[in-house]
PDB file of C-alpha atoms in Angstrom:
ATOM      1  CA  MET H   1     -28.620  59.298 -19.709  1.00  0.00           C
ATOM      2  CA  ASP H   2     -30.500  56.855 -17.480  1.00  0.00           C
ATOM      3  CA  MET H   3     -34.198  56.749 -18.308  1.00  0.00           C
ATOM      4  CA  PRO H   4     -36.415  54.607 -16.078  1.00  0.00           C
ATOM      5  CA  MET H   5     -38.242  51.934 -18.055  1.00  0.00           C
ATOM      6  CA  PRO H   6     -40.868  51.334 -19.066  1.00  0.00           C
ATOM      7  CA  VAL H   7     -41.927  54.775 -20.263  1.00  0.00           C
ATOM      8  CA  THR H   8     -45.666  55.463 -20.573  1.00  0.00           C
ATOM      9  CA  MET H   9     -46.913  57.896 -23.205  1.00  0.00           C
ATOM     10  CA  LYS H  10     -50.346  59.224 -22.246  1.00  0.00           C
ATOM     11  CA  MET H  11     -52.580  58.628 -25.263  1.00  0.00           C
ATOM     12  CA  GLY H  12     -56.072  57.897 -24.014  1.00  0.00           C
ATOM     13  CA  ASP H  13     -58.295  56.844 -26.896  1.00  0.00           C
ATOM     14  CA  LEU H  14     -56.374  58.631 -29.687  1.00  0.00           C
ATOM     15  CA  MET H  15     -55.623  55.333 -31.473  1.00  0.00           C
ATOM     16  CA  SER H  16     -57.957  52.518 -32.378  1.00  0.00           C
ATOM     17  CA  GLU H  17     -56.764  48.906 -32.066  1.00  0.00           C
ATOM     18  CA  LYS H  18     -56.039  48.853 -35.784  1.00  0.00           C
ATOM     19  CA  GLU H  19     -54.134  52.144 -35.632  1.00  0.00           C
ATOM     20  CA  PHE H  20     -52.060  50.919 -32.680  1.00  0.00           C
ATOM     21  CA  PHE H  21     -51.190  47.741 -34.587  1.00  0.00           C
ATOM     22  CA  GLN H  22     -50.147  49.830 -37.610  1.00  0.00           C
ATOM     23  CA  PHE H  23     -48.117  52.152 -35.350  1.00  0.00           C
ATOM     24  CA  CYS H  24     -46.246  49.127 -33.970  1.00  0.00           C
ATOM     25  CA  GLN H  25     -45.599  47.753 -37.466  1.00  0.00           C
ATOM     26  CA  MET H  26     -44.250  51.118 -38.636  1.00  0.00           C
ATOM     27  CA  ASN H  27     -41.905  51.206 -35.629  1.00  0.00           C
ATOM     28  CA  ASP H  28     -40.986  47.527 -35.612  1.00  0.00           C
ATOM     29  CA  THR H  29     -37.516  48.086 -34.164  1.00  0.00           C
ATOM     30  CA  LEU H  30     -39.127  49.324 -30.936  1.00  0.00           C
ATOM     31  CA  GLU H  31     -41.121  47.368 -28.364  1.00  0.00           C
ATOM     32  CA  PHE H  32     -44.529  48.647 -27.296  1.00  0.00           C
ATOM     33  CA  GLU H  33     -47.395  47.563 -25.092  1.00  0.00           C
ATOM     34  CA  ARG H  34     -50.647  49.378 -24.450  1.00  0.00           C
ATOM     35  CA  ASP H  35     -52.528  49.601 -21.178  1.00  0.00           C
ATOM     36  CA  SER H  36     -56.296  49.324 -20.755  1.00  0.00           C
ATOM     37  CA  GLN H  37     -56.656  53.146 -20.968  1.00  0.00           C
ATOM     38  CA  GLY H  38     -54.963  53.232 -24.396  1.00  0.00           C
ATOM     39  CA  ASN H  39     -51.646  54.650 -23.161  1.00  0.00           C
ATOM     40  CA  ILE H  40     -48.575  53.415 -25.041  1.00  0.00           C
ATOM     41  CA  ILE H  41     -45.807  51.812 -23.016  1.00  0.00           C
ATOM     42  CA  LEU H  42     -42.313  51.909 -24.488  1.00  0.00           C
ATOM     43  CA  MET H  43     -40.366  48.845 -23.416  1.00  0.00           C
ATOM     44  CA  SER H  44     -36.608  48.496 -23.319  1.00  0.00           C
ATOM     45  CA  PRO H  45     -34.984  45.566 -25.128  1.00  0.00           C
ATOM     46  CA  THR H  46     -33.442  43.105 -22.700  1.00  0.00           C
ATOM     47  CA  GLY H  47     -29.735  42.687 -22.213  1.00  0.00           C
ATOM     48  CA  LEU H  48     -27.898  39.684 -23.578  1.00  0.00           C
ATOM     49  CA  PHE H  49     -28.007  37.636 -20.367  1.00  0.00           C
ATOM     50  CA  THR H  50     -31.757  38.087 -19.836  1.00  0.00           C
ATOM     51  CA  GLY H  51     -32.450  37.485 -23.535  1.00  0.00           C
ATOM     52  CA  GLY H  52     -30.504  34.226 -23.476  1.00  0.00           C
ATOM     53  CA  PHE H  53     -32.267  33.081 -20.306  1.00  0.00           C
ATOM     54  CA  ASN H  54     -35.627  33.977 -21.849  1.00  0.00           C
ATOM     55  CA  SER H  55     -34.752  31.942 -24.947  1.00  0.00           C
ATOM     56  CA  ARG H  56     -33.828  28.882 -22.866  1.00  0.00           C
ATOM     57  CA  VAL H  57     -37.101  29.079 -20.914  1.00  0.00           C
ATOM     58  CA  THR H  58     -39.101  29.428 -24.157  1.00  0.00           C
ATOM     59  CA  THR H  59     -37.238  26.448 -25.633  1.00  0.00           C
ATOM     60  CA  GLU H  60     -38.094  24.252 -22.613  1.00  0.00           C
ATOM     61  CA  LEU H  61     -41.786  25.097 -22.943  1.00  0.00           C
ATOM     62  CA  GLY H  62     -41.599  24.526 -26.696  1.00  0.00           C
ATOM     63  CA  ILE H  63     -40.074  21.063 -26.236  1.00  0.00           C
ATOM     64  CA  TRP H  64     -42.814  20.141 -23.765  1.00  0.00           C
ATOM     65  CA  ASN H  65     -45.482  21.409 -26.167  1.00  0.00           C
ATOM     66  CA  LYS H  66     -43.993  19.546 -29.134  1.00  0.00           C
ATOM     67  CA  GLU H  67     -44.411  16.325 -27.162  1.00  0.00           C
ATOM     68  CA  ASN H  68     -47.885  17.139 -25.780  1.00  0.00           C
ATOM     69  CA  GLN H  69     -49.414  19.326 -28.530  1.00  0.00           C
ATOM     70  CA  LEU H  70     -51.899  21.025 -26.208  1.00  0.00           C
ATOM     71  CA  GLY H  71     -51.628  24.536 -27.622  1.00  0.00           C
ATOM     72  CA  GLU H  72     -49.308  27.208 -28.962  1.00  0.00           C
ATOM     73  CA  VAL H  73     -46.141  28.664 -27.387  1.00  0.00           C
ATOM     74  CA  PHE H  74     -45.226  32.319 -27.991  1.00  0.00           C
ATOM     75  CA  ASP H  75     -42.122  34.428 -27.482  1.00  0.00           C
ATOM     76  CA  SER H  76     -41.756  37.938 -26.109  1.00  0.00           C
ATOM     77  CA  SER H  77     -42.501  39.608 -29.446  1.00  0.00           C
ATOM     78  CA  THR H  78     -46.128  38.445 -29.485  1.00  0.00           C
ATOM     79  CA  GLY H  79     -48.875  40.931 -28.645  1.00  0.00           C
ATOM     80  CA  PHE H  80     -52.180  39.802 -27.140  1.00  0.00           C
ATOM     81  CA  THR H  81     -55.269  42.010 -26.818  1.00  0.00           C
ATOM     82  CA  LEU H  82     -56.662  41.179 -23.386  1.00  0.00           C
ATOM     83  CA  PRO H  83     -60.391  41.408 -22.559  1.00  0.00           C
ATOM     84  CA  ASN H  84     -59.769  44.747 -20.768  1.00  0.00           C
ATOM     85  CA  GLY H  85     -58.365  46.217 -24.023  1.00  0.00           C
ATOM     86  CA  ALA H  86     -54.704  46.209 -22.992  1.00  0.00           C
ATOM     87  CA  VAL H  87     -52.140  44.850 -25.461  1.00  0.00           C
ATOM     88  CA  ARG H  88     -49.478  42.898 -23.602  1.00  0.00           C
ATOM     89  CA  SER H  89     -46.407  40.903 -24.625  1.00  0.00           C
ATOM     90  CA  PRO H  90     -45.394  38.370 -21.968  1.00  0.00           C
ATOM     91  CA  ASP H  91     -41.820  37.087 -22.154  1.00  0.00           C
ATOM     92  CA  VAL H  92     -43.137  33.539 -22.642  1.00  0.00           C
ATOM     93  CA  SER H  93     -46.758  32.518 -23.110  1.00  0.00           C
ATOM     94  CA  PHE H  94     -48.993  29.594 -23.960  1.00  0.00           C
ATOM     95  CA  VAL H  95     -52.528  29.428 -25.356  1.00  0.00           C
ATOM     96  CA  LEU H  96     -54.585  26.223 -25.226  1.00  0.00           C
ATOM     97  CA  SER H  97     -55.545  24.725 -28.590  1.00  0.00           C
ATOM     98  CA  GLU H  98     -59.295  25.313 -28.185  1.00  0.00           C
ATOM     99  CA  LYS H  99     -58.744  29.049 -27.676  1.00  0.00           C
ATOM    100  CA  TRP H 100     -56.212  29.248 -30.499  1.00  0.00           C
ATOM    101  CA  ASP H 101     -58.448  27.306 -32.902  1.00  0.00           C
ATOM    102  CA  ALA H 102     -61.410  29.588 -32.072  1.00  0.00           C
ATOM    103  CA  LEU H 103     -59.581  32.754 -33.153  1.00  0.00           C
ATOM    104  CA  PRO H 104     -60.789  34.274 -36.417  1.00  0.00           C
ATOM    105  CA  GLU H 105     -58.173  33.954 -39.144  1.00  0.00           C
ATOM    106  CA  ASP H 106     -57.887  37.734 -39.565  1.00  0.00           C
ATOM    107  CA  GLU H 107     -56.699  38.028 -35.921  1.00  0.00           C
ATOM    108  CA  LEU H 108     -53.786  35.632 -36.384  1.00  0.00           C
ATOM    109  CA  GLU H 109     -51.657  38.332 -38.014  1.00  0.00           C
ATOM    110  CA  THR H 110     -52.568  41.055 -35.493  1.00  0.00           C
ATOM    111  CA  PHE H 111     -52.705  41.399 -31.717  1.00  0.00           C
ATOM    112  CA  GLY H 112     -55.468  38.810 -31.476  1.00  0.00           C
ATOM    113  CA  HIS H 113     -58.198  38.998 -28.845  1.00  0.00           C
ATOM    114  CA  VAL H 114     -57.051  36.196 -26.595  1.00  0.00           C
ATOM    115  CA  CYS H 115     -55.587  36.033 -23.118  1.00  0.00           C
ATOM    116  CA  PRO H 116     -52.790  33.471 -22.715  1.00  0.00           C
ATOM    117  CA  ASP H 117     -53.569  30.579 -20.386  1.00  0.00           C
ATOM    118  CA  PHE H 118     -50.006  30.598 -19.047  1.00  0.00           C
ATOM    119  CA  VAL H 119     -47.462  33.426 -18.918  1.00  0.00           C
ATOM    120  CA  ILE H 120     -43.917  33.956 -17.720  1.00  0.00           C
ATOM    121  CA  GLU H 121     -42.410  37.365 -17.087  1.00  0.00           C
ATOM    122  CA  ILE H 122     -38.656  37.451 -16.567  1.00  0.00           C
ATOM    123  CA  ARG H 123     -37.389  40.526 -14.778  1.00  0.00           C
ATOM    124  CA  SER H 124     -34.607  42.282 -16.647  1.00  0.00           C
ATOM    125  CA  LYS H 125     -32.339  44.943 -15.207  1.00  0.00           C
ATOM    126  CA  SER H 126     -34.530  47.713 -16.660  1.00  0.00           C
ATOM    127  CA  ASP H 127     -37.826  46.281 -15.311  1.00  0.00           C
ATOM    128  CA  GLY H 128     -39.391  47.676 -12.168  1.00  0.00           C
ATOM    129  CA  LEU H 129     -40.682  44.863  -9.960  1.00  0.00           C
ATOM    130  CA  SER H 130     -43.979  46.600  -9.125  1.00  0.00           C
ATOM    131  CA  TYR H 131     -44.682  47.129 -12.836  1.00  0.00           C
ATOM    132  CA  LEU H 132     -44.232  43.403 -13.517  1.00  0.00           C
ATOM    133  CA  GLN H 133     -46.330  42.461 -10.496  1.00  0.00           C
ATOM    134  CA  ASP H 134     -49.144  44.675 -11.813  1.00  0.00           C
ATOM    135  CA  LYS H 135     -48.864  43.029 -15.237  1.00  0.00           C
ATOM    136  CA  MET H 136     -49.108  39.580 -13.658  1.00  0.00           C
ATOM    137  CA  LYS H 137     -52.241  40.587 -11.743  1.00  0.00           C
ATOM    138  CA  GLU H 138     -53.693  41.975 -14.976  1.00  0.00           C
ATOM    139  CA  TYR H 139     -53.062  38.691 -16.807  1.00  0.00           C
ATOM    140  CA  ILE H 140     -54.826  36.746 -14.049  1.00  0.00           C
ATOM    141  CA  ALA H 141     -57.752  39.195 -13.932  1.00  0.00           C
ATOM    142  CA  ASN H 142     -58.188  38.748 -17.685  1.00  0.00           C
ATOM    143  CA  GLY H 143     -58.160  34.948 -17.754  1.00  0.00           C
ATOM    144  CA  THR H 144     -54.607  33.637 -17.372  1.00  0.00           C
ATOM    145  CA  GLN H 145     -54.719  30.470 -15.286  1.00  0.00           C
ATOM    146  CA  LEU H 146     -51.080  30.338 -14.167  1.00  0.00           C
ATOM    147  CA  GLY H 147     -48.225  32.817 -14.248  1.00  0.00           C
ATOM    148  CA  TRP H 148     -44.617  32.848 -13.133  1.00  0.00           C
ATOM    149  CA  LEU H 149     -42.673  36.033 -12.443  1.00  0.00           C
ATOM    150  CA  ILE H 150     -38.990  35.068 -12.351  1.00  0.00           C
ATOM    151  CA  ASP H 151     -36.923  37.704 -10.556  1.00  0.00           C
ATOM    152  CA  ARG H 152     -33.250  36.758 -10.641  1.00  0.00           C
ATOM    153  CA  PHE H 153     -32.247  40.097  -9.106  1.00  0.00           C
ATOM    154  CA  ASP H 154     -34.139  39.438  -5.860  1.00  0.00           C
ATOM    155  CA  ASN H 155     -33.713  35.641  -6.240  1.00  0.00           C
ATOM    156  CA  LYS H 156     -37.480  35.071  -6.059  1.00  0.00           C
ATOM    157  CA  ILE H 157     -40.204  33.434  -8.121  1.00  0.00           C
ATOM    158  CA  HIS H 158     -43.764  34.712  -7.776  1.00  0.00           C
ATOM    159  CA  ILE H 159     -46.449  32.171  -8.712  1.00  0.00           C
ATOM    160  CA  TYR H 160     -49.818  33.683  -9.723  1.00  0.00           C
ATOM    161  CA  SER H 161     -52.862  31.401  -9.826  1.00  0.00           C
ATOM    162  CA  ALA H 162     -56.334  31.795 -11.313  1.00  0.00           C
ATOM    163  CA  ASP H 163     -57.834  32.006  -7.817  1.00  0.00           C
ATOM    164  CA  GLN H 164     -55.876  35.298  -7.340  1.00  0.00           C
ATOM    165  CA  SER H 165     -53.449  33.680  -4.886  1.00  0.00           C
ATOM    166  CA  ILE H 166     -49.748  34.518  -5.062  1.00  0.00           C
ATOM    167  CA  PHE H 167     -47.022  32.238  -3.725  1.00  0.00           C
ATOM    168  CA  ILE H 168     -43.404  33.402  -3.521  1.00  0.00           C
ATOM    169  CA  HIS H 169     -40.374  31.105  -3.611  1.00  0.00           C
ATOM    170  CA  ASP H 170     -37.275  32.664  -2.013  1.00  0.00           C
ATOM    171  CA  SER H 171     -34.963  30.879  -4.420  1.00  0.00           C
ATOM    172  CA  LEU H 172     -34.610  30.306  -8.150  1.00  0.00           C
ATOM    173  CA  ASN H 173     -33.455  26.754  -7.421  1.00  0.00           C
ATOM    174  CA  VAL H 174     -36.935  25.201  -7.232  1.00  0.00           C
ATOM    175  CA  MET H 175     -38.846  22.845  -9.484  1.00  0.00           C
ATOM    176  CA  LEU H 176     -41.849  24.752 -10.827  1.00  0.00           C
ATOM    177  CA  SER H 177     -44.897  22.802 -11.931  1.00  0.00           C
ATOM    178  CA  GLY H 178     -47.129  23.576 -14.881  1.00  0.00           C
ATOM    179  CA  GLU H 179     -49.981  22.244 -12.760  1.00  0.00           C
ATOM    180  CA  GLU H 180     -53.206  21.306 -14.595  1.00  0.00           C
ATOM    181  CA  ILE H 181     -52.736  23.861 -17.381  1.00  0.00           C
ATOM    182  CA  LEU H 182     -49.400  22.341 -18.520  1.00  0.00           C
ATOM    183  CA  PRO H 183     -49.593  18.717 -17.316  1.00  0.00           C
ATOM    184  CA  GLY H 184     -46.147  17.206 -16.898  1.00  0.00           C
ATOM    185  CA  PHE H 185     -44.259  20.458 -17.531  1.00  0.00           C
ATOM    186  CA  SER H 186     -41.691  21.414 -14.925  1.00  0.00           C
ATOM    187  CA  LEU H 187     -38.867  23.918 -14.884  1.00  0.00           C
ATOM    188  CA  ASN H 188     -35.990  24.697 -12.567  1.00  0.00           C
ATOM    189  CA  PRO H 189     -35.021  28.307 -13.449  1.00  0.00           C
ATOM    190  CA  ALA H 190     -31.663  28.077 -11.644  1.00  0.00           C
ATOM    191  CA  ALA H 191     -30.627  25.200 -13.929  1.00  0.00           C
ATOM    192  CA  LEU H 192     -31.079  27.450 -16.983  1.00  0.00           C
ATOM    193  CA  LEU H 193     -29.006  30.341 -15.657  1.00  0.00           C
ATOM    194  CA  LYS H 194     -25.543  30.316 -17.209  1.00  0.00           C
TER     195      LYS H 194
END
């Protein structure tokens, strides 16, 4: 049976933040997000190819951060509570040290109230493009300074900037820049596809 993903379960305000976190912990073999209206979004795990690509991208950002030590790098399992109340899990994300250091200790083991400064979403076969584009706009509206949506199926990269502008590359074989948020970081997605 083919079920379009992601699936949204209409919940409204039936669960508090704490209850949603507990719900996710009790169902830790499943992947959930929550939108700003409190609805739960059931995400599909990625396939092997997309998962491997995601891991290589995360590794590249991690190597850059190890050398520069400007913040924290997170994988796709990390949940962030955005200022609008949504809980999102970007495929790859980065939070500047000053934001990370300002988080209360009790939020470090939950879906902390912080919006990543940089995010990457990598389109998998089960992801609808418009859904990912909406997520990218939501990240920017909530404080993300730079975001990359890598779409290997349409061979495009969408660059989202803090000023709400969107630039689209019609190839994966481009050198992306981390700009001011990730000084010196660059990535050519095509070089990581195997």
